[in-house]
Tab-separated table of C-alpha atoms and ligand atoms in Angstrom:
chain	number	residue	atom	x	y	z
A	97	UNK	CA	134.275	138.729	127.933
A	98	UNK	CA	134.808	142.237	126.652
A	99	UNK	CA	137.394	144.996	126.827
A	100	UNK	CA	135.447	147.737	128.637
A	101	UNK	CA	136.983	148.081	132.085
A	102	UNK	CA	137.615	150.709	134.749
A	103	UNK	CA	141.133	151.945	135.336
A	104	UNK	CA	141.237	154.136	138.411
A	105	UNK	CA	137.493	154.732	138.227
A	106	UNK	CA	137.542	155.775	134.555
A	107	UNK	CA	135.989	153.497	131.948
A	108	UNK	CA	138.440	152.396	129.293
A	109	UNK	CA	137.782	150.669	126.014
A	110	UNK	CA	140.950	148.608	125.556
A	111	UNK	CA	143.717	151.170	126.251
A	112	UNK	CA	141.682	154.296	125.495
A	113	UNK	CA	139.762	156.422	127.983
A	114	UNK	CA	136.117	156.647	126.928
A	115	UNK	CA	135.932	160.170	128.390
A	116	UNK	CA	138.789	161.247	126.125
A	117	UNK	CA	136.918	159.930	123.077
A	118	UNK	CA	133.785	161.785	124.158
A	119	UNK	CA	135.763	165.044	124.371
A	120	UNK	CA	136.933	164.622	120.777
A	121	UNK	CA	133.844	163.126	119.155
A	122	UNK	CA	130.964	164.612	121.183
A	123	UNK	CA	127.949	162.591	122.303
A	124	UNK	CA	126.055	160.376	121.736
A	125	UNK	CA	128.240	157.809	119.980
A	126	UNK	CA	128.580	154.055	119.628
A	127	UNK	CA	131.939	152.676	120.663
A	128	UNK	CA	133.303	149.312	119.488
A	129	UNK	CA	136.299	147.348	120.752
A	130	UNK	CA	138.183	145.634	117.937
A	131	UNK	CA	139.892	143.220	120.354
A	132	UNK	CA	136.469	142.093	121.591
A	133	UNK	CA	135.122	141.692	118.066
A	134	UNK	CA	138.159	139.630	117.075
A	135	UNK	CA	138.001	137.534	120.192
A	136	UNK	CA	134.314	136.724	119.774
A	137	UNK	CA	134.625	135.862	116.106
A	138	UNK	CA	137.676	133.678	116.667
A	139	UNK	CA	136.122	131.849	119.617
A	140	UNK	CA	132.927	131.206	117.686
A	141	UNK	CA	134.765	129.937	114.632
A	142	UNK	CA	137.177	127.768	116.661
A	143	UNK	CA	134.332	126.216	118.625
A	144	UNK	CA	133.395	124.459	115.371
A	145	UNK	CA	136.918	123.249	114.611
A	146	UNK	CA	136.779	119.687	113.439
A	147	UNK	CA	133.605	120.032	111.425
A	148	UNK	CA	133.343	121.398	107.941
A	149	UNK	CA	131.724	124.794	108.485
A	150	UNK	CA	131.432	128.396	107.349
A	151	UNK	CA	130.554	131.206	109.738
A	152	UNK	CA	128.430	133.765	107.876
A	153	UNK	CA	128.297	136.782	110.187
A	154	UNK	CA	124.776	138.184	110.202
A	155	UNK	CA	125.153	141.688	108.822
A	156	UNK	CA	121.952	143.075	110.319
A	157	UNK	CA	123.419	143.106	113.830
A	158	UNK	CA	125.990	145.717	112.846
A	159	UNK	CA	126.787	146.671	109.269
A	160	UNK	CA	129.462	149.284	109.758
A	161	UNK	CA	132.071	148.953	106.987
A	162	UNK	CA	134.878	148.724	109.547
A	163	UNK	CA	133.227	145.761	111.247
A	164	UNK	CA	132.396	144.014	107.970
A	165	UNK	CA	135.946	144.577	106.716
A	166	UNK	CA	137.363	143.133	109.925
A	167	UNK	CA	135.247	139.971	109.762
A	168	UNK	CA	135.908	139.515	106.057
A	169	UNK	CA	139.648	139.648	106.746
A	170	UNK	CA	139.170	137.088	109.508
A	171	UNK	CA	137.680	134.651	106.999
A	172	UNK	CA	133.993	135.141	107.704
A	173	UNK	CA	131.194	134.769	105.211
A	174	UNK	CA	128.106	136.991	105.381
A	175	UNK	CA	124.393	136.484	105.992
A	176	UNK	CA	122.370	139.225	104.296
A	177	UNK	CA	118.675	140.082	104.099
A	178	UNK	CA	118.545	142.928	101.600
A	179	UNK	CA	120.116	144.492	98.544
A	180	UNK	CA	121.574	147.101	100.878
A	181	UNK	CA	123.373	144.467	102.914
A	182	UNK	CA	124.609	142.848	99.678
A	183	UNK	CA	126.006	146.214	98.610
A	184	UNK	CA	127.668	146.795	101.970
A	185	UNK	CA	129.082	143.267	102.064
A	186	UNK	CA	130.597	143.451	98.585
A	187	UNK	CA	131.977	146.909	99.332
A	188	UNK	CA	133.692	145.496	102.410
A	189	UNK	CA	135.309	142.846	100.223
A	190	UNK	CA	133.271	139.697	100.895
A	191	UNK	CA	133.498	137.138	98.106
A	192	UNK	CA	129.998	136.481	96.706
A	193	UNK	CA	130.625	132.736	97.149
A	194	UNK	CA	130.563	133.319	100.906
A	195	UNK	CA	127.264	135.218	101.017
A	196	UNK	CA	123.919	133.644	101.953
A	197	UNK	CA	120.740	135.604	101.352
A	198	UNK	CA	117.788	135.127	103.736
A	199	UNK	CA	114.514	137.032	104.175
A	200	UNK	CA	110.810	136.606	103.400
A	201	UNK	CA	110.468	139.552	101.028
A	202	UNK	CA	113.173	139.671	98.377
A	203	UNK	CA	112.486	142.115	95.523
A	204	UNK	CA	113.313	141.421	91.868
A	205	UNK	CA	116.107	143.990	91.757
A	206	UNK	CA	117.618	142.463	94.891
A	207	UNK	CA	117.361	138.926	93.513
A	208	UNK	CA	118.902	140.010	90.210
A	209	UNK	CA	121.810	141.724	91.954
A	210	UNK	CA	122.555	138.595	94.012
A	211	UNK	CA	122.251	136.354	90.927
A	212	UNK	CA	124.550	138.591	88.923
A	213	UNK	CA	127.229	138.406	91.611
A	214	UNK	CA	126.915	134.640	92.115
A	215	UNK	CA	126.205	134.255	95.835
A	216	UNK	CA	126.573	130.979	97.761
A	217	UNK	CA	122.836	130.460	98.167
A	218	UNK	CA	119.396	131.970	98.488
A	219	UNK	CA	117.482	130.881	101.564
A	220	UNK	CA	113.999	130.555	100.099
A	221	UNK	CA	111.042	131.329	102.327
A	222	UNK	CA	107.989	130.618	100.135
A	223	UNK	CA	106.795	128.754	97.048
A	224	UNK	CA	106.263	132.017	95.169
A	225	UNK	CA	109.771	133.201	95.979
A	226	UNK	CA	111.124	129.900	94.646
A	227	UNK	CA	109.238	130.370	91.368
A	228	UNK	CA	110.356	133.980	91.052
A	229	UNK	CA	114.014	133.135	91.643
A	230	UNK	CA	113.779	130.333	89.059
A	231	UNK	CA	112.263	132.757	86.551
A	232	UNK	CA	114.865	135.472	87.204
A	233	UNK	CA	117.722	132.963	86.943
A	234	UNK	CA	116.270	131.802	83.607
A	235	UNK	CA	116.081	135.400	82.373
A	236	UNK	CA	119.685	135.998	83.346
A	237	UNK	CA	120.850	132.688	81.836
A	238	UNK	CA	122.108	131.357	85.092
A	239	UNK	CA	121.236	128.870	87.823
A	240	UNK	CA	120.294	129.931	91.348
A	241	UNK	CA	121.746	127.876	94.209
A	242	UNK	CA	118.951	127.534	96.766
A	243	UNK	CA	118.240	126.259	100.243
A	244	UNK	CA	114.738	126.091	101.596
A	245	UNK	CA	114.281	127.782	104.933
A	246	UNK	CA	112.102	125.425	106.903
A	247	UNK	CA	110.073	126.367	109.901
A	248	UNK	CA	110.691	123.522	112.376
A	249	UNK	CA	108.034	124.705	114.868
A	250	UNK	CA	110.426	124.904	117.806
A	251	UNK	CA	109.897	127.304	120.693
A	252	UNK	CA	113.120	129.271	121.252
A	253	UNK	CA	111.690	130.755	124.491
A	254	UNK	CA	112.708	134.293	123.686
A	255	UNK	CA	110.881	137.608	123.147
A	256	UNK	CA	107.886	137.057	120.784
A	257	UNK	CA	109.161	139.708	118.327
A	258	UNK	CA	112.381	137.764	117.825
A	259	UNK	CA	110.962	134.211	117.798
A	260	UNK	CA	110.967	133.044	114.219
A	261	UNK	CA	110.641	129.265	114.207
A	262	UNK	CA	107.077	128.801	115.468
A	263	UNK	CA	104.316	127.838	113.086
A	264	UNK	CA	102.504	131.141	113.682
A	265	UNK	CA	105.579	133.064	112.459
A	266	UNK	CA	105.907	134.383	108.897
A	267	UNK	CA	109.256	132.690	108.324
A	268	UNK	CA	110.208	129.659	106.278
A	269	UNK	CA	108.145	126.834	104.864
A	270	UNK	CA	106.375	124.517	107.282
A	271	UNK	CA	108.572	121.490	107.889
A	272	UNK	CA	105.650	119.141	107.138
A	273	UNK	CA	105.241	120.472	103.610
A	274	UNK	CA	108.903	121.236	102.967
A	275	UNK	CA	109.474	117.894	101.224
A	276	UNK	CA	106.920	118.881	98.584
A	277	UNK	CA	108.592	122.249	98.211
A	278	UNK	CA	111.911	120.470	97.624
A	279	UNK	CA	110.387	118.220	94.976
A	280	UNK	CA	108.938	121.314	93.297
A	281	UNK	CA	112.345	122.998	93.448
A	282	UNK	CA	114.074	119.948	92.016
A	283	UNK	CA	111.738	120.040	89.011
A	284	UNK	CA	112.645	123.631	88.130
A	285	UNK	CA	115.196	124.292	85.379
A	286	UNK	CA	117.067	127.267	86.795
A	287	UNK	CA	117.529	126.426	90.434
A	288	UNK	CA	120.070	124.094	91.939
A	289	UNK	CA	118.958	122.677	95.296
A	290	UNK	CA	122.013	122.798	97.536
A	291	UNK	CA	120.884	123.316	101.106
A	292	UNK	CA	118.454	123.434	103.960
A	293	UNK	CA	118.156	126.343	106.357
A	294	UNK	CA	116.467	127.417	109.561
A	295	UNK	CA	116.709	130.318	111.983
A	296	UNK	CA	114.491	129.839	114.998
A	297	UNK	CA	114.943	133.129	116.811
A	298	UNK	CA	117.359	135.420	118.561
A	299	UNK	CA	118.750	135.910	122.093
A	300	UNK	CA	118.277	132.176	122.770
A	301	UNK	CA	119.845	131.119	126.074
A	302	UNK	CA	119.316	127.359	125.946
A	303	UNK	CA	120.858	124.747	123.638
A	304	UNK	CA	117.791	122.497	123.435
A	305	UNK	CA	115.854	124.498	120.795
A	306	UNK	CA	118.888	124.337	118.479
A	307	UNK	CA	119.201	120.574	118.971
A	308	UNK	CA	115.465	120.079	118.350
A	309	UNK	CA	115.539	122.174	115.184
A	310	UNK	CA	118.598	120.362	113.860
A	311	UNK	CA	116.983	116.962	114.540
A	312	UNK	CA	114.019	117.980	112.384
A	313	UNK	CA	116.301	119.238	109.632
A	314	UNK	CA	118.296	116.005	109.672
A	315	UNK	CA	115.163	113.894	109.339
A	316	UNK	CA	114.196	115.940	106.310
A	317	UNK	CA	117.657	115.622	104.759
A	318	UNK	CA	117.367	111.848	105.060
A	319	UNK	CA	113.878	111.833	103.511
A	320	UNK	CA	115.120	114.040	100.672
A	321	UNK	CA	117.896	111.594	99.917
A	322	UNK	CA	115.201	109.018	99.133
A	323	UNK	CA	113.784	111.534	96.664
A	324	UNK	CA	117.193	111.811	95.005
A	325	UNK	CA	117.840	115.283	96.446
A	326	UNK	CA	121.308	115.719	97.899
A	327	UNK	CA	121.781	118.435	100.500
A	328	UNK	CA	125.275	119.943	100.667
A	329	UNK	CA	124.716	122.682	103.254
A	330	UNK	CA	122.825	122.754	106.527
A	331	UNK	CA	122.409	126.376	107.629
A	332	UNK	CA	121.468	126.630	111.306
A	333	UNK	CA	120.966	130.415	111.275
A	334	UNK	CA	122.012	132.524	114.230
A	335	UNK	CA	120.296	133.161	117.526
A	336	UNK	CA	122.709	132.420	120.347
A	337	UNK	CA	122.061	134.826	123.227
A	338	UNK	CA	124.403	136.965	125.334
A	339	UNK	CA	124.413	138.301	128.901
A	340	UNK	CA	122.776	141.715	129.112
A	341	UNK	CA	121.767	141.447	132.763
A	342	UNK	CA	121.819	138.031	134.412
A	343	UNK	CA	121.090	135.685	131.505
A	344	UNK	CA	123.295	132.608	131.413
A	345	UNK	CA	123.586	131.597	127.753
A	346	UNK	CA	125.526	128.450	126.942
A	347	UNK	CA	129.254	128.846	126.352
A	348	UNK	CA	130.261	128.842	122.697
A	349	UNK	CA	131.867	125.434	123.085
A	350	UNK	CA	128.686	124.003	124.605
A	351	UNK	CA	126.564	125.446	121.819
A	352	UNK	CA	128.981	124.106	119.192
A	353	UNK	CA	129.182	120.702	120.892
A	354	UNK	CA	125.377	120.431	120.914
A	355	UNK	CA	125.200	121.152	117.217
A	356	UNK	CA	128.123	118.861	116.341
A	357	UNK	CA	126.723	116.030	118.459
A	358	UNK	CA	123.311	116.363	116.829
A	359	UNK	CA	124.798	116.618	113.357
A	360	UNK	CA	126.921	113.493	113.975
A	361	UNK	CA	128.759	112.474	110.851
A	362	UNK	CA	126.343	113.815	108.264
A	363	UNK	CA	128.353	114.576	105.117
A	364	UNK	CA	127.286	118.218	104.870
A	365	UNK	CA	128.901	121.596	105.354
A	366	UNK	CA	127.488	123.480	108.325
A	367	UNK	CA	126.678	127.174	107.916
A	368	UNK	CA	126.121	129.416	110.946
A	369	UNK	CA	124.788	132.970	110.949
A	370	UNK	CA	125.707	134.511	114.303
A	371	UNK	CA	125.101	138.214	114.856
A	372	UNK	CA	124.498	139.282	118.437
A	373	UNK	CA	126.907	136.835	120.049
A	374	UNK	CA	129.780	138.278	118.000
A	375	UNK	CA	129.109	142.016	118.249
A	376	UNK	CA	126.643	142.550	121.132
A	377	UNK	CA	129.063	142.887	124.014
A	378	UNK	CA	131.737	144.470	121.833
A	379	UNK	CA	129.924	147.805	121.720
A	380	UNK	CA	128.440	150.445	124.043
A	381	UNK	CA	126.430	153.604	123.527
A	382	UNK	CA	127.982	156.649	125.203
A	383	UNK	CA	125.703	159.526	126.148
A	384	UNK	CA	125.878	162.659	128.295
A	385	UNK	CA	123.491	163.571	131.100
A	386	UNK	CA	121.572	166.769	130.335
A	387	UNK	CA	119.324	167.141	133.368
A	388	UNK	CA	118.218	165.386	136.510
A	389	UNK	CA	114.514	165.675	137.107
A	390	UNK	CA	112.975	164.371	140.305
A	391	UNK	CA	109.266	163.569	139.911
A	392	UNK	CA	106.488	162.683	142.342
A	393	UNK	CA	106.885	158.940	141.733
A	394	UNK	CA	110.058	158.608	139.688
A	395	UNK	CA	113.389	160.228	139.152
A	396	UNK	CA	114.467	160.884	135.593
A	397	UNK	CA	117.990	161.099	134.267
A	398	UNK	CA	117.589	162.907	130.959
A	399	UNK	CA	120.403	162.099	128.530
A	400	UNK	CA	121.303	163.183	124.993
A	401	UNK	CA	120.637	159.726	123.451
A	402	UNK	CA	117.088	158.616	122.796
A	403	UNK	CA	115.009	155.760	121.498
A	404	UNK	CA	115.975	156.786	117.967
A	405	UNK	CA	119.596	155.944	118.830
A	406	UNK	CA	118.918	152.733	120.782
A	407	UNK	CA	115.487	151.315	120.114
A	408	UNK	CA	115.806	147.994	121.958
A	409	UNK	CA	114.591	149.106	125.414
A	410	UNK	CA	111.318	150.531	124.151
A	411	UNK	CA	110.732	147.896	121.461
A	412	UNK	CA	111.525	144.740	123.446
A	413	UNK	CA	111.794	146.077	126.988
A	414	UNK	CA	115.416	145.077	126.598
A	415	UNK	CA	117.886	145.601	129.428
A	416	UNK	CA	121.106	147.526	128.847
A	417	UNK	CA	123.295	148.014	131.868
A	418	UNK	CA	123.911	151.649	132.857
A	419	UNK	CA	127.455	152.559	133.864
A	420	UNK	CA	129.105	155.886	134.655
A	421	UNK	CA	132.143	156.664	132.506
A	422	UNK	CA	133.799	158.213	135.535
A	423	UNK	CA	133.051	156.675	138.928
A	424	UNK	CA	132.918	159.570	141.351
A	425	UNK	CA	131.035	157.866	144.110
A	426	UNK	CA	132.863	154.745	145.200
A	427	UNK	CA	130.563	152.655	147.367
A	428	UNK	CA	127.445	154.534	146.266
A	429	UNK	CA	127.047	152.853	142.914
A	430	UNK	CA	123.451	151.851	143.566
A	431	UNK	CA	122.395	154.844	145.630
A	432	UNK	CA	119.808	156.291	143.286
A	433	UNK	CA	116.773	154.807	141.503
A	434	UNK	CA	115.742	156.424	138.223
A	435	UNK	CA	114.650	156.023	134.629
A	436	UNK	CA	117.168	156.996	131.982
A	437	UNK	CA	115.223	158.827	129.287
A	438	UNK	CA	115.985	160.664	126.059
A	439	UNK	CA	114.866	163.975	124.573
A	440	UNK	CA	112.090	162.501	122.380
A	441	UNK	CA	108.455	163.515	122.772
A	442	UNK	CA	107.140	160.081	123.784
A	443	UNK	CA	106.898	158.280	127.090
A	444	UNK	CA	108.315	155.216	125.308
A	445	UNK	CA	111.585	157.108	124.999
A	446	UNK	CA	113.508	155.362	127.727
A	447	UNK	CA	116.854	153.576	127.784
A	448	UNK	CA	116.512	152.093	131.283
A	449	UNK	CA	113.674	151.964	133.796
A	450	UNK	CA	113.558	151.806	137.593
A	451	UNK	CA	117.252	151.232	137.715
A	452	UNK	CA	119.560	151.536	140.694
A	453	UNK	CA	122.523	153.657	139.651
A	454	UNK	CA	125.084	156.062	141.027
A	455	UNK	CA	123.795	159.614	141.523
A	456	UNK	CA	124.439	161.182	138.112
A	457	UNK	CA	124.748	164.937	137.610
A	458	UNK	CA	124.313	167.113	134.522
A	459	UNK	CA	127.375	166.847	132.296
A	460	UNK	CA	128.275	163.334	133.443
A	461	UNK	CA	128.972	160.694	130.811
A	462	UNK	CA	127.127	157.383	130.851
A	463	UNK	CA	127.509	154.099	128.967
A	464	UNK	CA	124.637	151.866	127.923
A	465	UNK	CA	126.412	148.540	127.817
A	466	UNK	CA	126.040	145.636	125.348
A	467	UNK	CA	124.823	147.874	122.551
A	468	UNK	CA	127.016	146.573	119.715
A	469	UNK	CA	124.243	144.476	118.154
A	470	UNK	CA	121.021	145.977	116.793
A	471	UNK	CA	121.991	149.385	118.171
A	472	UNK	CA	123.199	151.594	115.344
A	473	UNK	CA	121.542	149.409	112.672
A	474	UNK	CA	118.120	150.125	114.174
A	475	UNK	CA	118.745	153.844	114.751
A	476	UNK	CA	116.478	156.343	113.005
A	477	UNK	CA	116.160	160.063	112.403
A	478	UNK	CA	112.959	160.386	114.417
A	479	UNK	CA	112.442	163.959	115.626
A	480	UNK	CA	115.131	164.938	113.113
A	481	UNK	CA	117.769	163.723	115.480
A	482	UNK	CA	121.061	163.013	113.772
A	483	UNK	CA	122.337	159.446	113.659
A	484	UNK	CA	125.146	159.127	116.214
A	485	UNK	CA	128.820	158.697	115.397
A	486	UNK	CA	130.460	155.278	115.573
A	487	UNK	CA	133.980	154.880	116.907
A	488	UNK	CA	136.314	151.876	116.855
A	489	UNK	CA	139.135	151.306	119.326
A	490	UNK	CA	142.205	149.205	118.579
A	491	UNK	CA	144.665	149.051	121.457
A	492	UNK	CA	145.732	152.630	122.126
A	493	UNK	CA	144.137	154.019	118.994
A	494	UNK	CA	140.652	155.107	118.151
A	495	UNK	CA	139.013	156.318	114.987
A	496	UNK	CA	135.574	157.523	113.959
A	497	UNK	CA	134.253	154.767	111.669
A	498	UNK	CA	131.009	156.556	110.895
A	499	UNK	CA	130.876	160.283	111.397
A	500	UNK	CA	127.915	161.879	113.089
A	501	UNK	CA	125.264	162.738	110.547
A	502	UNK	CA	124.799	166.446	109.830
A	503	UNK	CA	121.745	168.553	109.059
A	504	UNK	CA	122.608	168.836	105.373
A	505	UNK	CA	122.552	165.040	104.833
A	506	UNK	CA	119.393	164.840	106.924
A	507	UNK	CA	117.469	166.703	104.208
A	508	UNK	CA	119.596	166.005	101.130
A	509	UNK	CA	117.135	163.562	99.537
A	510	UNK	CA	114.100	165.781	100.039
A	511	UNK	CA	112.638	168.004	97.337
A	512	UNK	CA	109.990	170.705	97.215
A	513	UNK	CA	107.789	169.749	94.213
A	514	UNK	CA	107.990	171.925	91.121
A	515	UNK	CA	104.412	173.174	91.506
A	516	UNK	CA	105.294	174.784	94.808
A	517	UNK	CA	108.147	176.750	93.273
A	518	UNK	CA	107.775	180.361	92.268
B	705	LLP	N1	119.962	134.727	110.494
B	705	LLP	C1	118.713	135.186	110.267
B	705	LLP	C2	117.965	134.658	109.131
B	705	LLP	C3	118.150	136.158	111.109
B	705	LLP	O1	116.917	136.589	110.872
B	705	LLP	C4	118.909	136.663	112.205
B	705	LLP	C5	118.346	137.665	113.100
B	705	LLP	C6	120.214	136.171	112.387
B	705	LLP	C7	120.703	135.197	111.518
B	705	LLP	C8	121.107	136.641	113.499
B	705	LLP	O2	120.579	136.359	114.737
B	705	LLP	P1	121.424	136.625	116.081
B	705	LLP	O3	122.618	135.695	116.078
B	705	LLP	O4	121.855	138.038	116.092
B	705	LLP	O5	120.481	136.334	117.153
B	705	LLP	N2	116.500	143.458	116.588
B	705	LLP	C9	116.416	142.349	117.529
B	705	LLP	C10	117.007	141.068	116.954
B	705	LLP	C11	116.362	140.630	115.667
B	705	LLP	C12	117.012	139.414	115.057
B	705	LLP	C13	116.534	139.201	113.665
B	705	LLP	N3	117.158	138.137	112.963
B	705	LLP	C14	117.082	142.760	118.822
B	705	LLP	O6	117.543	143.891	118.942
B	705	LLP	O7	117.110	141.979	119.769
């Protein structure tokens, strides 16, 4: 469910006309619906009512300060994977005690920053990382709360780039050797073993992989108890999928019921790290048609957003639904077959391929739907294109929550070396 709907053939985001925003802000821009964000977060959190849990929104899906501030105020914790996300999270007001830090490649400065702030836990991904965090905690006269991210070798049946829980993936510590890693952790002076973690992949549309992963984690928790290691937190990561096209992911309540039923009455606190399922369908990318170019085998709709703005179609062959902002052609919505492409000098620069759509004309506005997750956060300056604006709607109001980049900031960090001067 989201709040992007037509009113008299004009697309509205909540009570605001998307065309009116485009007139003020220019194109391309990302547009987020606060009501949708709130609804998704609340539904996710409520689905776990009755079990001790903390939702740690996964920052990487969308790190805009407005979105982080909103979720922080709604009681969320935060899942981070870098010093940058730590900085953004703290700036948006998250309490360090609600921040979990995942990722296979944490740098010393990033570890030190998280230790200094006192985060909830580090999700450790390798033996060497464990030793480094122990050493840094010792240096800083503190103790690092840690969970070991285990790789349960479960097939999430999703795109290979976003599968993370198979044994050929770089993530986590193999579940068969994890017990040894825990014993090693327990023997260290400056770490406090508090949890166990996994994240098996993203855009998962079946509950079974989550149940299988949790079963493996539970078995390990029980074995660890025999070793005198008490696990307080089970972190199940994120990964629940959404509908982009015709996927049928489980309802939030079904997903939550699967996890609760598998967890049974284990005396642990459950941590969840949802990203996409909270923000994905709460955002769209709005772009303007520049040209229509019929070709010998394909038609092209050339728009002013490119792969630098929305990378998912070219990187994962991801589907984003194409919708006109103003429907001029009632009944002819699927009259035309075309690729939607951007201005970038690569054939991989497409936003949609072989898609039936209404017959667009130059100047028309178009929405790429379901772009709230991994849209802006994966945008780049390729071809010196400026990062798009981001806009948030709340009822009848809208505000730019990240202004369009300008040429000055594009080059502000660059320097001509001294030897080239004069
Ligand atoms: N926790 C960890 C440790 C993760 O690595 C991720 C996502 C999440 C949580 C959140 O997963 P979600 O609930 O959003 O599925 N750029 C790709 C998605 C990459 C996901 C990476 N990790 C895309 O556009 O589809």
